[in-house]
XYZ file of C-alpha atoms in Angstrom:
559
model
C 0.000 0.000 0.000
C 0.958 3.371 0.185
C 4.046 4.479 1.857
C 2.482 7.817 3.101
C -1.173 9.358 3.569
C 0.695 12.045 1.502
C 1.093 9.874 -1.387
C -2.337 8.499 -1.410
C -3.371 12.381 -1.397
C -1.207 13.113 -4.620
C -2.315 10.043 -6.557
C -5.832 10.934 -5.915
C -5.881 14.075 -7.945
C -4.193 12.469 -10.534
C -7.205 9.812 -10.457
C -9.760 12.198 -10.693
C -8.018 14.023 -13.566
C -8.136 10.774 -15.332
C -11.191 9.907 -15.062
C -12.359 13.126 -16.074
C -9.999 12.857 -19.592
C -11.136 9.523 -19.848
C -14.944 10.439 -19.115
C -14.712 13.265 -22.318
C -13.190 10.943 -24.428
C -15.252 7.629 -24.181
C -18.580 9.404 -23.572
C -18.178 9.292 -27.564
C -16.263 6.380 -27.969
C -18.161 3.589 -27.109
C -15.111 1.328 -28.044
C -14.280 0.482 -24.688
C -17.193 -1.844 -23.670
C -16.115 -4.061 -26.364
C -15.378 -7.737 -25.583
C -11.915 -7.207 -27.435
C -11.108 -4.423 -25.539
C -12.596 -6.321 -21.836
C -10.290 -9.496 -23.035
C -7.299 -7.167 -22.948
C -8.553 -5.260 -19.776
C -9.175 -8.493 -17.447
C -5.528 -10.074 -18.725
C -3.220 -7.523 -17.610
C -5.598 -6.032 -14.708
C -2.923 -7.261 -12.162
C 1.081 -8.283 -12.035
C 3.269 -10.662 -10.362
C 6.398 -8.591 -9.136
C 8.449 -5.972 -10.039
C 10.738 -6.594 -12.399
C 13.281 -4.286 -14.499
C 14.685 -3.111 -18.221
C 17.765 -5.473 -17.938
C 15.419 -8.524 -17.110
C 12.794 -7.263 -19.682
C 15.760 -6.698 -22.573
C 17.346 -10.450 -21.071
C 13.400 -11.765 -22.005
C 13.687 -10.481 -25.211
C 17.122 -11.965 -26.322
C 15.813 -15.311 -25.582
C 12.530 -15.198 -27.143
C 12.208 -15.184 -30.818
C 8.546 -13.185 -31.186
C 8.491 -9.748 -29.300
C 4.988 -8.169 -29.492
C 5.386 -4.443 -28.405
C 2.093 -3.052 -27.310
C 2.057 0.254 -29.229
C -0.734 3.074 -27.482
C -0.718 4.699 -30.925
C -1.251 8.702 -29.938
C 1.316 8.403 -27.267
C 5.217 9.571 -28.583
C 6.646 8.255 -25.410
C 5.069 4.508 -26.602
C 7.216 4.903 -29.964
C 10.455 6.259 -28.210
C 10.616 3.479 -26.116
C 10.283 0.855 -28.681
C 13.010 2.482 -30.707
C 15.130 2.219 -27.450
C 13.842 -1.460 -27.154
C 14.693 -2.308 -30.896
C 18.217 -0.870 -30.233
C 18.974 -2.579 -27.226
C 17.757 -6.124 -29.216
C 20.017 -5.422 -31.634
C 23.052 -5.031 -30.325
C 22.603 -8.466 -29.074
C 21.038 -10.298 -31.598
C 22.609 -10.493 -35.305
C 19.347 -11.461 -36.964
C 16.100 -9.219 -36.323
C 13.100 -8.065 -38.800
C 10.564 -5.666 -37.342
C 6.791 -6.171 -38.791
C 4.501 -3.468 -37.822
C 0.512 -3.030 -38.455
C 1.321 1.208 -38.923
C 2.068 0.200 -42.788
C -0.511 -1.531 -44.860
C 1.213 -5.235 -46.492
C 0.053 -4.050 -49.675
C 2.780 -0.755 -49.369
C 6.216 -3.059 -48.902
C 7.706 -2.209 -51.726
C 6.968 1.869 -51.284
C 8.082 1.083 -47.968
C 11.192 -0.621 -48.920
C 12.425 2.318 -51.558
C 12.203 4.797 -48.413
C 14.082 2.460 -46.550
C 16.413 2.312 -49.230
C 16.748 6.109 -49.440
C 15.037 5.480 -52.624
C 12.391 8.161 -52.567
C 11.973 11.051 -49.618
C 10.135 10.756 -46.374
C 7.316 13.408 -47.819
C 6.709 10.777 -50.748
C 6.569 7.898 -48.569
C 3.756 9.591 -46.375
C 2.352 10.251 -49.204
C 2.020 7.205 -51.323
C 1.027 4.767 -48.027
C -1.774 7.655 -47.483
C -0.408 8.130 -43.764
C -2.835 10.936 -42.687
C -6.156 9.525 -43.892
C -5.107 5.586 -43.165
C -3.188 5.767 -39.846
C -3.562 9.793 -38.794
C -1.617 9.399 -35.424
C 1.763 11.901 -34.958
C 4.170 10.959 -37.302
C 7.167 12.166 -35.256
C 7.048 9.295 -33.042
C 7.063 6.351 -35.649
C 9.618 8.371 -37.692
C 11.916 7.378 -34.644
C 11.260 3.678 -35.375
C 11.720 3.427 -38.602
C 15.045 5.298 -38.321
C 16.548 3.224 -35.562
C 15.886 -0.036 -37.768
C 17.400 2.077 -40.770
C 20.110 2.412 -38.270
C 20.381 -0.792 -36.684
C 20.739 -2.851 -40.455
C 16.766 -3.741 -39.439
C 14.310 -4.543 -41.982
C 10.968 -3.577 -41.984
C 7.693 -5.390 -43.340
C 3.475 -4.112 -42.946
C 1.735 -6.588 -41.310
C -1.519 -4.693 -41.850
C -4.807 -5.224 -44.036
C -8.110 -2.297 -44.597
C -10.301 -1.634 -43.609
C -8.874 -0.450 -40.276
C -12.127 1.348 -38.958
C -14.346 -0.112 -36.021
C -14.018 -3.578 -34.867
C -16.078 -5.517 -37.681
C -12.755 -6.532 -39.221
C -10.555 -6.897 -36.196
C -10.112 -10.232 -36.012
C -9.520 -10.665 -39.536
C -7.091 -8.684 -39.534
C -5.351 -10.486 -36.662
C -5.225 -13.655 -38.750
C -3.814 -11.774 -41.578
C -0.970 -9.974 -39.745
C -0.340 -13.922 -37.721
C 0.021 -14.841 -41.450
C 1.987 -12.277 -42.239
C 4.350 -13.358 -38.975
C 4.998 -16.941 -39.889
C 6.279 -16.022 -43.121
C 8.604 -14.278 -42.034
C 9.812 -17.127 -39.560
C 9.835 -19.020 -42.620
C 11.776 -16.976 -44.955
C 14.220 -15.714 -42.620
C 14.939 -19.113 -40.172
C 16.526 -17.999 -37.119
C 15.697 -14.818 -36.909
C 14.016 -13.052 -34.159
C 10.796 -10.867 -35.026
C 10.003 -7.848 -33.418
C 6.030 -6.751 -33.740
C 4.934 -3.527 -32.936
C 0.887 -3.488 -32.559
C -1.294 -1.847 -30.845
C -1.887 -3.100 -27.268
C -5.323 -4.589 -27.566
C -4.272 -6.509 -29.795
C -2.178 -8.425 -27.736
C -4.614 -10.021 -25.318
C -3.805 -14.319 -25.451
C -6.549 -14.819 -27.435
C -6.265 -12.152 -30.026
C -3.186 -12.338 -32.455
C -0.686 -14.494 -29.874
C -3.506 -17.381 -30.615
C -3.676 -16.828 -34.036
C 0.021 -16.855 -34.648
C 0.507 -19.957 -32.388
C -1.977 -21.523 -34.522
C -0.514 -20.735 -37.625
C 2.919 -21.489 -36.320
C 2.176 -24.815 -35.532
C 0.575 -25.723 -39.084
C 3.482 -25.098 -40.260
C 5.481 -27.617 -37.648
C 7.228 -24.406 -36.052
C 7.488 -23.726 -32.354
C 8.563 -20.103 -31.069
C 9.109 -18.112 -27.760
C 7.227 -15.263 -27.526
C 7.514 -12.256 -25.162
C 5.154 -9.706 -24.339
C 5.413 -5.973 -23.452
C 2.720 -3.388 -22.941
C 2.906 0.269 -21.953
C 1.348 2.556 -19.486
C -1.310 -0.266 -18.884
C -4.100 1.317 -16.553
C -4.543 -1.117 -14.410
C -1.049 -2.213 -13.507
C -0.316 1.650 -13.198
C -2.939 2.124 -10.656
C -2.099 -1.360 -8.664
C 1.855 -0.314 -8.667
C 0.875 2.502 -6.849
C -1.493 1.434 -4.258
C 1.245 -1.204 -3.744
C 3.629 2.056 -3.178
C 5.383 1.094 -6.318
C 5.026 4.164 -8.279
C 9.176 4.167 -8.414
C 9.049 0.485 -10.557
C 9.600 0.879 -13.905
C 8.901 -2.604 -15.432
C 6.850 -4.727 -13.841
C 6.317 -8.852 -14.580
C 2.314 -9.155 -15.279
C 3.227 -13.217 -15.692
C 5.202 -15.615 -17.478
C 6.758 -13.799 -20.666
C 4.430 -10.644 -20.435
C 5.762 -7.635 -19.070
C 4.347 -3.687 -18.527
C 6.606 -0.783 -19.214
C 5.864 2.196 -17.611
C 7.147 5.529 -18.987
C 4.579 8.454 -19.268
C 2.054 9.388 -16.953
C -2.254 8.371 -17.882
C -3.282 11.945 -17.947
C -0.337 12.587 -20.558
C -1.796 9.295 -22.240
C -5.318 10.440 -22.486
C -4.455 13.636 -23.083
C -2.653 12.782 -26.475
C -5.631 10.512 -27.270
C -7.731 13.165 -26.677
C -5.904 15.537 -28.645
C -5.868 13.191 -31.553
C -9.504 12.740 -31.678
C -10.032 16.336 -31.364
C -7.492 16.755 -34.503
C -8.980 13.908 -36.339
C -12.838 15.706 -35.652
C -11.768 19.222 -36.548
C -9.060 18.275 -39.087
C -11.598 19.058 -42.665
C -11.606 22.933 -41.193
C -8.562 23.305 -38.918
C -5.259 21.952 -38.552
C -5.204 23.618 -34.708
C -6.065 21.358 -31.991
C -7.600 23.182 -29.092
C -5.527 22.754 -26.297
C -7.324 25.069 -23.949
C -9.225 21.760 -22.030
C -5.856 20.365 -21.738
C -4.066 23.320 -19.975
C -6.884 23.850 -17.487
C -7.539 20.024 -16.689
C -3.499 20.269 -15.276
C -4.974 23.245 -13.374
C -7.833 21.496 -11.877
C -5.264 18.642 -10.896
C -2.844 21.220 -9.258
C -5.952 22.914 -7.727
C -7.244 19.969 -6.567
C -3.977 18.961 -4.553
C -3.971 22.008 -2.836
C -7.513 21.778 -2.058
C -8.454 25.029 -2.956
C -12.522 25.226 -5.001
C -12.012 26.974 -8.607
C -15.876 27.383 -7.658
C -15.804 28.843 -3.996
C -12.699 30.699 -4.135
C -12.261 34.532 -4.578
C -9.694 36.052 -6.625
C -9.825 39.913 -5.705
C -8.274 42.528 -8.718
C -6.798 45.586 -8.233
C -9.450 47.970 -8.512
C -11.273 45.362 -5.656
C -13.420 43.523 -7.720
C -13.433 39.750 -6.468
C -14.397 36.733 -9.310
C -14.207 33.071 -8.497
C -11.332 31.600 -9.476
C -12.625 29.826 -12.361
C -13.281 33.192 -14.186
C -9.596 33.883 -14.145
C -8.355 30.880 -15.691
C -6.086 31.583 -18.489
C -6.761 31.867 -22.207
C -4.315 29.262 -23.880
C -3.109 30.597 -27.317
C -1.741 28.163 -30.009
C 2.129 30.180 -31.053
C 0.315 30.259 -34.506
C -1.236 33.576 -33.450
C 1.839 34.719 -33.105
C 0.850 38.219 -34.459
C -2.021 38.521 -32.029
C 0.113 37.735 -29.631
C 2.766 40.343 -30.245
C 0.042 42.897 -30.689
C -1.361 42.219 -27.452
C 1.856 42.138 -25.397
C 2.534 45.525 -27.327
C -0.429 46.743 -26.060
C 0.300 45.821 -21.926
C 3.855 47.413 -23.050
C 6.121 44.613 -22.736
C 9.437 45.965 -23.974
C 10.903 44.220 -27.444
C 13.172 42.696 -25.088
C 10.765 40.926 -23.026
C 8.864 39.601 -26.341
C 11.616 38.286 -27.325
C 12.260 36.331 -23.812
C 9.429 34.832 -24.073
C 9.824 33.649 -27.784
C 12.684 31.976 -26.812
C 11.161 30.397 -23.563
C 8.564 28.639 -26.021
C 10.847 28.208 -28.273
C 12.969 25.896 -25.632
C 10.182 24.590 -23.693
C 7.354 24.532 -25.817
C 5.135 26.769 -23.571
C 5.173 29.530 -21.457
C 2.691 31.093 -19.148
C 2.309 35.182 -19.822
C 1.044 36.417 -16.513
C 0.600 40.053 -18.400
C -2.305 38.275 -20.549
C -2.671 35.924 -18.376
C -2.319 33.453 -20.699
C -0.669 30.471 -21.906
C 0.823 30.426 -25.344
C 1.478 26.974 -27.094
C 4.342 26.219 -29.323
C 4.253 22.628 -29.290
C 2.862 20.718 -26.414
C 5.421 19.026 -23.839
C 3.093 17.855 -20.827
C 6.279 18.314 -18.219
C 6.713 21.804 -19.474
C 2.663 22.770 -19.848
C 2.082 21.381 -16.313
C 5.002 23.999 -15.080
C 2.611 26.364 -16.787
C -0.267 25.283 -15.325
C 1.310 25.478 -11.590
C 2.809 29.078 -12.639
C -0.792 30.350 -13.579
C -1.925 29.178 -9.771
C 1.288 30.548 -8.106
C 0.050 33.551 -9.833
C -3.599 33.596 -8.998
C -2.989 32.573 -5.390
C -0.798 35.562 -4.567
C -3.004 37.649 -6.416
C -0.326 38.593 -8.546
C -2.205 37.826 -12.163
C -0.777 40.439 -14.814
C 1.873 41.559 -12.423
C 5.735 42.008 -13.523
C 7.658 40.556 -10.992
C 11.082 41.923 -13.105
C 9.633 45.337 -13.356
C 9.716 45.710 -9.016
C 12.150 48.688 -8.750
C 11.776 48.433 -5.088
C 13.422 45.229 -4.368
C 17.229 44.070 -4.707
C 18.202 41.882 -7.779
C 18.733 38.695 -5.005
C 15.285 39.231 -4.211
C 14.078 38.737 -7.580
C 17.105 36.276 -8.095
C 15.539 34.081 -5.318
C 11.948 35.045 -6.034
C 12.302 33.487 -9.407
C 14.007 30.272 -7.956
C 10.776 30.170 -5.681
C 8.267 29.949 -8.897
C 10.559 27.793 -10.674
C 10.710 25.095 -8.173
C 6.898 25.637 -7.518
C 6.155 25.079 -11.378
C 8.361 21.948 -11.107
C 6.570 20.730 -7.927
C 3.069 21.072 -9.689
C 4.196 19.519 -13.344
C 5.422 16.286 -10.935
C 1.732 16.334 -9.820
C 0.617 15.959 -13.495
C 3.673 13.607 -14.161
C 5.348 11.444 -11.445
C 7.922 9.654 -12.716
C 9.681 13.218 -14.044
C 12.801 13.759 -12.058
C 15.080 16.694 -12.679
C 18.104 15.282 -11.908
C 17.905 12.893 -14.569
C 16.631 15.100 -17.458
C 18.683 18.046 -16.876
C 21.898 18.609 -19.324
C 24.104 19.841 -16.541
C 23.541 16.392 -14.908
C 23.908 14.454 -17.907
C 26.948 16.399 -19.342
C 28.941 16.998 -15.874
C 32.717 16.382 -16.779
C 32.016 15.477 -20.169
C 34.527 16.607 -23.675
C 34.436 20.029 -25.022
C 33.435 18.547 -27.843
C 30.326 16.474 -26.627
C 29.348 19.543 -24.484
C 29.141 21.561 -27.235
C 27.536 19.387 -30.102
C 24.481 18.512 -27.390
C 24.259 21.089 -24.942
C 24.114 24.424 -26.897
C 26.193 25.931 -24.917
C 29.863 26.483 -25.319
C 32.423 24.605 -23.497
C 33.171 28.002 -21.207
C 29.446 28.571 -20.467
C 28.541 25.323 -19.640
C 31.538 25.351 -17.037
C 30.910 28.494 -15.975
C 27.189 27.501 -15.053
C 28.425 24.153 -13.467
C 30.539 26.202 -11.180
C 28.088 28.413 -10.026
C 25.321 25.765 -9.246
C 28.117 23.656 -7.827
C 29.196 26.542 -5.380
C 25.571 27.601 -4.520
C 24.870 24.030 -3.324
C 27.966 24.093 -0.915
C 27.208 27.376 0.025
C 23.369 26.712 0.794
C 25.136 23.394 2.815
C 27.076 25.554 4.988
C 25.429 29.343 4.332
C 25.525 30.099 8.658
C 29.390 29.976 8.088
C 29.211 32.850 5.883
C 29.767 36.608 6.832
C 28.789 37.729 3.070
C 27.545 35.943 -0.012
C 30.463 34.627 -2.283
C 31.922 37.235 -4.861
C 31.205 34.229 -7.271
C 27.707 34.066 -6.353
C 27.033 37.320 -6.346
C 28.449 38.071 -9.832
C 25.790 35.049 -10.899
C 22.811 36.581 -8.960
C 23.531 39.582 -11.138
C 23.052 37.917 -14.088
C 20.320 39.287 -16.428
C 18.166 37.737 -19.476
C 19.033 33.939 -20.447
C 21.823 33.072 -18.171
C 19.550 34.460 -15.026
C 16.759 32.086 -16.522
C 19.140 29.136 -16.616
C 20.473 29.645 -12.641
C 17.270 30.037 -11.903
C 15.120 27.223 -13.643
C 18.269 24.680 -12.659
C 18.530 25.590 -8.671
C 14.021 26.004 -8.629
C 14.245 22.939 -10.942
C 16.556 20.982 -8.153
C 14.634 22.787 -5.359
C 11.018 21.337 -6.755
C 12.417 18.196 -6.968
C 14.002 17.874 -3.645
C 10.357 19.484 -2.144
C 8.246 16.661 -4.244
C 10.911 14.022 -2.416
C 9.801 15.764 0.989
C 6.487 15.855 0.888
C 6.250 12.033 0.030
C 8.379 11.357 3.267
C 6.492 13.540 5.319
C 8.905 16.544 5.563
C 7.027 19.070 4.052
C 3.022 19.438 4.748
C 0.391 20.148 2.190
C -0.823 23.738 3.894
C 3.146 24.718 3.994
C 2.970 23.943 0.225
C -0.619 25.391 -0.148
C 1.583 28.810 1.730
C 4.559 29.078 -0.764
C 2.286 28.848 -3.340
C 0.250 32.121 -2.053
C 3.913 33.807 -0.452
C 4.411 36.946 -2.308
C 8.022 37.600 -1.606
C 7.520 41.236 -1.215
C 10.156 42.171 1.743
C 13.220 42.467 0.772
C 15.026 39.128 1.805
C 12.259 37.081 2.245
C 12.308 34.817 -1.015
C 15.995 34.264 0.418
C 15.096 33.280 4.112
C 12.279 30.989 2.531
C 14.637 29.421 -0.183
C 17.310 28.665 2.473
C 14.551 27.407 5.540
C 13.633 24.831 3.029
C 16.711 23.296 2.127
C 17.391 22.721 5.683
C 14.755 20.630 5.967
C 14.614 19.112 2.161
C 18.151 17.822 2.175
C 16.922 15.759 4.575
C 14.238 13.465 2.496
């Protein structure tokens, strides 16, 4: 169960938010009452024991099938598969890939692009990829490449018509055909299939292949792997789990977990949305998605969007839910500009925030109060989401925190750290398993080559260093800051900073700080109302946002 009431707390706004996406999306999709769809559902409602990749990738190199439960709308799905296919490969010399994305009847289009015969665009074109599959391309584009790059080939496994579940099952005992022949033209080899997941119940295409397999006096080991499975994500986590990233469902079948459900649904809800508005838009509305991470943040903190009172400058209180923020897709990039001309934002500051979406894909304009889209990352949009309520909570919507004349620069140096690690605290409530110290460059890059540094980082050699050092030094200092007369020059010259490198020290130390306070509150360090309190802390005296910063790294270092 549960290591900590806490936990339970956090996972149960994350429950609600799902069921919510989930409630939008099925109330029109009737697909999930099928039998098909139950069959799936009952056989990998529960798991064994936690397992891990190395035993998962071990599984694979002694099977010879590998069915890869694809959740089509979901990039993360596709990433890891690429990551999977690699990871085969290096160990086994003899490996097709059959997937149901490309029609049988396309091989030999698909074979030229393979072959660097004809372009990517042409490809798309010719195996009609919008109107006959329609899900992001970006993510399969990763597959395909990594068997391009692995010496892989590639076969469609798929038959039409692929609409509604009349023809499911016949297309199951095409694609099992499909499968044997490749066992039988290529003996010894190991097949990877990529499918989607329902399709990978025991008595959907396994049985059909078995079946066909042993007409044809052949025998194989098969291995199983599904992705983000509700069930099993829900059970790992009552069994205080959540940490487990593979888990052993039973004998040869194994669940992967690597995205959170509410970024799941919400890419399967975008999808439908761009696949009911596509004939008269190519903009997907995002603005549900953006204020469902709200309601989840909200709901954490246990604040009503209904009941509570948001009170504007000239007095005039509205219920929180009137103030949520517009969400703008960066294709109205003019309007955009226009209207941050008109609440004066300086060239300079436009062009800040460019570059924030740019980077991050989103960014949260407290002078519009709104939240402009670039493209969607749900880590980065939940940091939105959770700087819109830091925002709203102090009262503080449209204000320019930069633009305070009457406070020193470490006040807004540590003021900024404050919302950072705030926004990072509330994206880990939309998506758990996100962990800073794992996804940030200066972590991944520390006492790397020039050269490496440079080619993946964006930064030069010197720069990278130089920002190293300082969050190096800060962290020793904040360790022992009572020994300390006066700040560090060294500091000081970083907390003096201005424009991008001030937005790097601060998103890295907020971004380490978040984490550390996520890590706190799950062992009972840190209390929901103290949370609920930084959220609605204004900073306004001068040293304040520094006591604060400090107070809680004496306690968070401890978790």
């Amino acid at each position: 169960m549960y290591k900590s009431p806490q936990i339970k707390e956090m996972f149960a706004g994350q429950r609600e938010t799902v069921r919510h996406l989930k409630k939008i999306i099925f109330g029109s999709d009737p697909n999930s009452r099928k039998k098909y769809i139950k069959d799936f559902t009952e056989e990998f409602r529960t798991f064994q024991e936690i397992s891990s990749l190395d035993d998962l990738i071990v599984s694979c190199y002694k099977a010879d099938l590998i069915y890869l439960g694809d959740y089509h709308a979901l990039k993360d799905c596709q990433l890891f598969e690429a990551k999977l296919i690699r990871k085969i490969a290096e160990r086994s010399s003899r490996t097709v890939l059959g997937m149901e994305m490309v029609y049988s009847r396309n091989q030999g289009i698909l074979d030229r692009w393979m072959e660097g015969a004809i372009s990517e665009e042409e490809f798309l074109k010719r195996i009609r990829y919008d109107s006959e599959w329609g899900y992001d391309w970006e993510g399969f584009r990763e597959i395909f490449c990594m068997a391009r790059k692995c010496g892989i080939r590639v076969y469609g496994l798929d038959s039409g018509p692929r609409g509604g579940f009349q023809y499911i099952r016949k297309r199951d005992s095409f694609a099992a055909e499909k499968i044997v022949n490749l066992f039988q033209t290529f003996p010894d080899t190991k097949v990877i299939v990529i499918f989607g997941e329902s399709h990978l119940a025991r008595n959907h295409l396994p049985r059909k292949v078995k079946e066909k397999l042993k007409k044809a006096n052949l025998e194989k080991r098969e291995v199983v792997v599904v992705q983000n499975v509700d069930w099993l994500y829900w059970e790992r986590i009552d069994r205080g789990l959540d940490w487990a990233e593979v888990i052993k469902v039973s004998d040869g079948r194994f669940c992967v977990f690597n995205s959170s459900l509410i970024a799941k649904y919400e890419a399967y809800r975008q999808t439908l949305e761009k696949w009911k508005y596509q004939e008269d838009s190519e903009e997907v509305d995002l603005t549900p998605t953006i204020h469902n991470m709200i309601d989840a943040i909200l709901k954490f903190l246990e604040i009503d969007k209904y009941t509570y009172l948001y009170r504007k400058e000239d007095g005039y209180r509205e219920y929180l839910i009137d103030v949520f923020p517009e969400v703008y897709s960066y294709s109205d990039q003019a309007i955009i500009r226009g209207l941050l001309l008109e609440k004066n934002y300086s060239d300079e500051e436009i062009e800040i925030i460019e570059e924030h979406i740019s980077k991050k894909g989103s960014c949260y304009v407290s002078g519009l109060n709104a939240i402009v889209i670039g493209k969607l990352h749900v880590n980065h949009a939940g940091e939105e989401a959770a700087h819109f309520v830091n925002k709203a909570l102090k009262q503080e919507i449209g204000s320019f925190q930069s633009r305070r004349d009457d406070l020193l620069q470490f006040d807004i140096f540590y003021a900024a750290i404050m919302g950072e690690a705030l926004a990072f605290f509330g994206s880990k409530l939309i998506d758990p398993s996100r962990n800073h110290f794992f996804e940030t460059q200066f972590y991944q890059y520390y006492r790397k080559g020039k050269e490496e540094i440079e080619k993946n980082t964006g930064y030069t050699y010197e720069e990278f260093n130089e920002i190293i050092r300082f969050i190096l030094l800060h962290k020793r200092f904040e360790k022992e800051y009572q020994k300390y007369d006066q700040i560090p020059k060294e500091l000081l010259d970083g907390i003096k900073t201005q424009k991008e490198k001030f937005t790097i020290l601060t998103h890295e130390l907020g971004y380490f700080l978040g984490q550390q306070m996520y890590d706190a509150y799950q062992n009972d360090l840190m209390g929901k109302e103290e949370i609920k309190s930084l959220f609605m802390m204004k900073f306004d005296r001068s040293g304040s946002a520094l006591e604060t910063y400090l107070s809680i790294i004496e306690r968070v270092t401890l978790s």
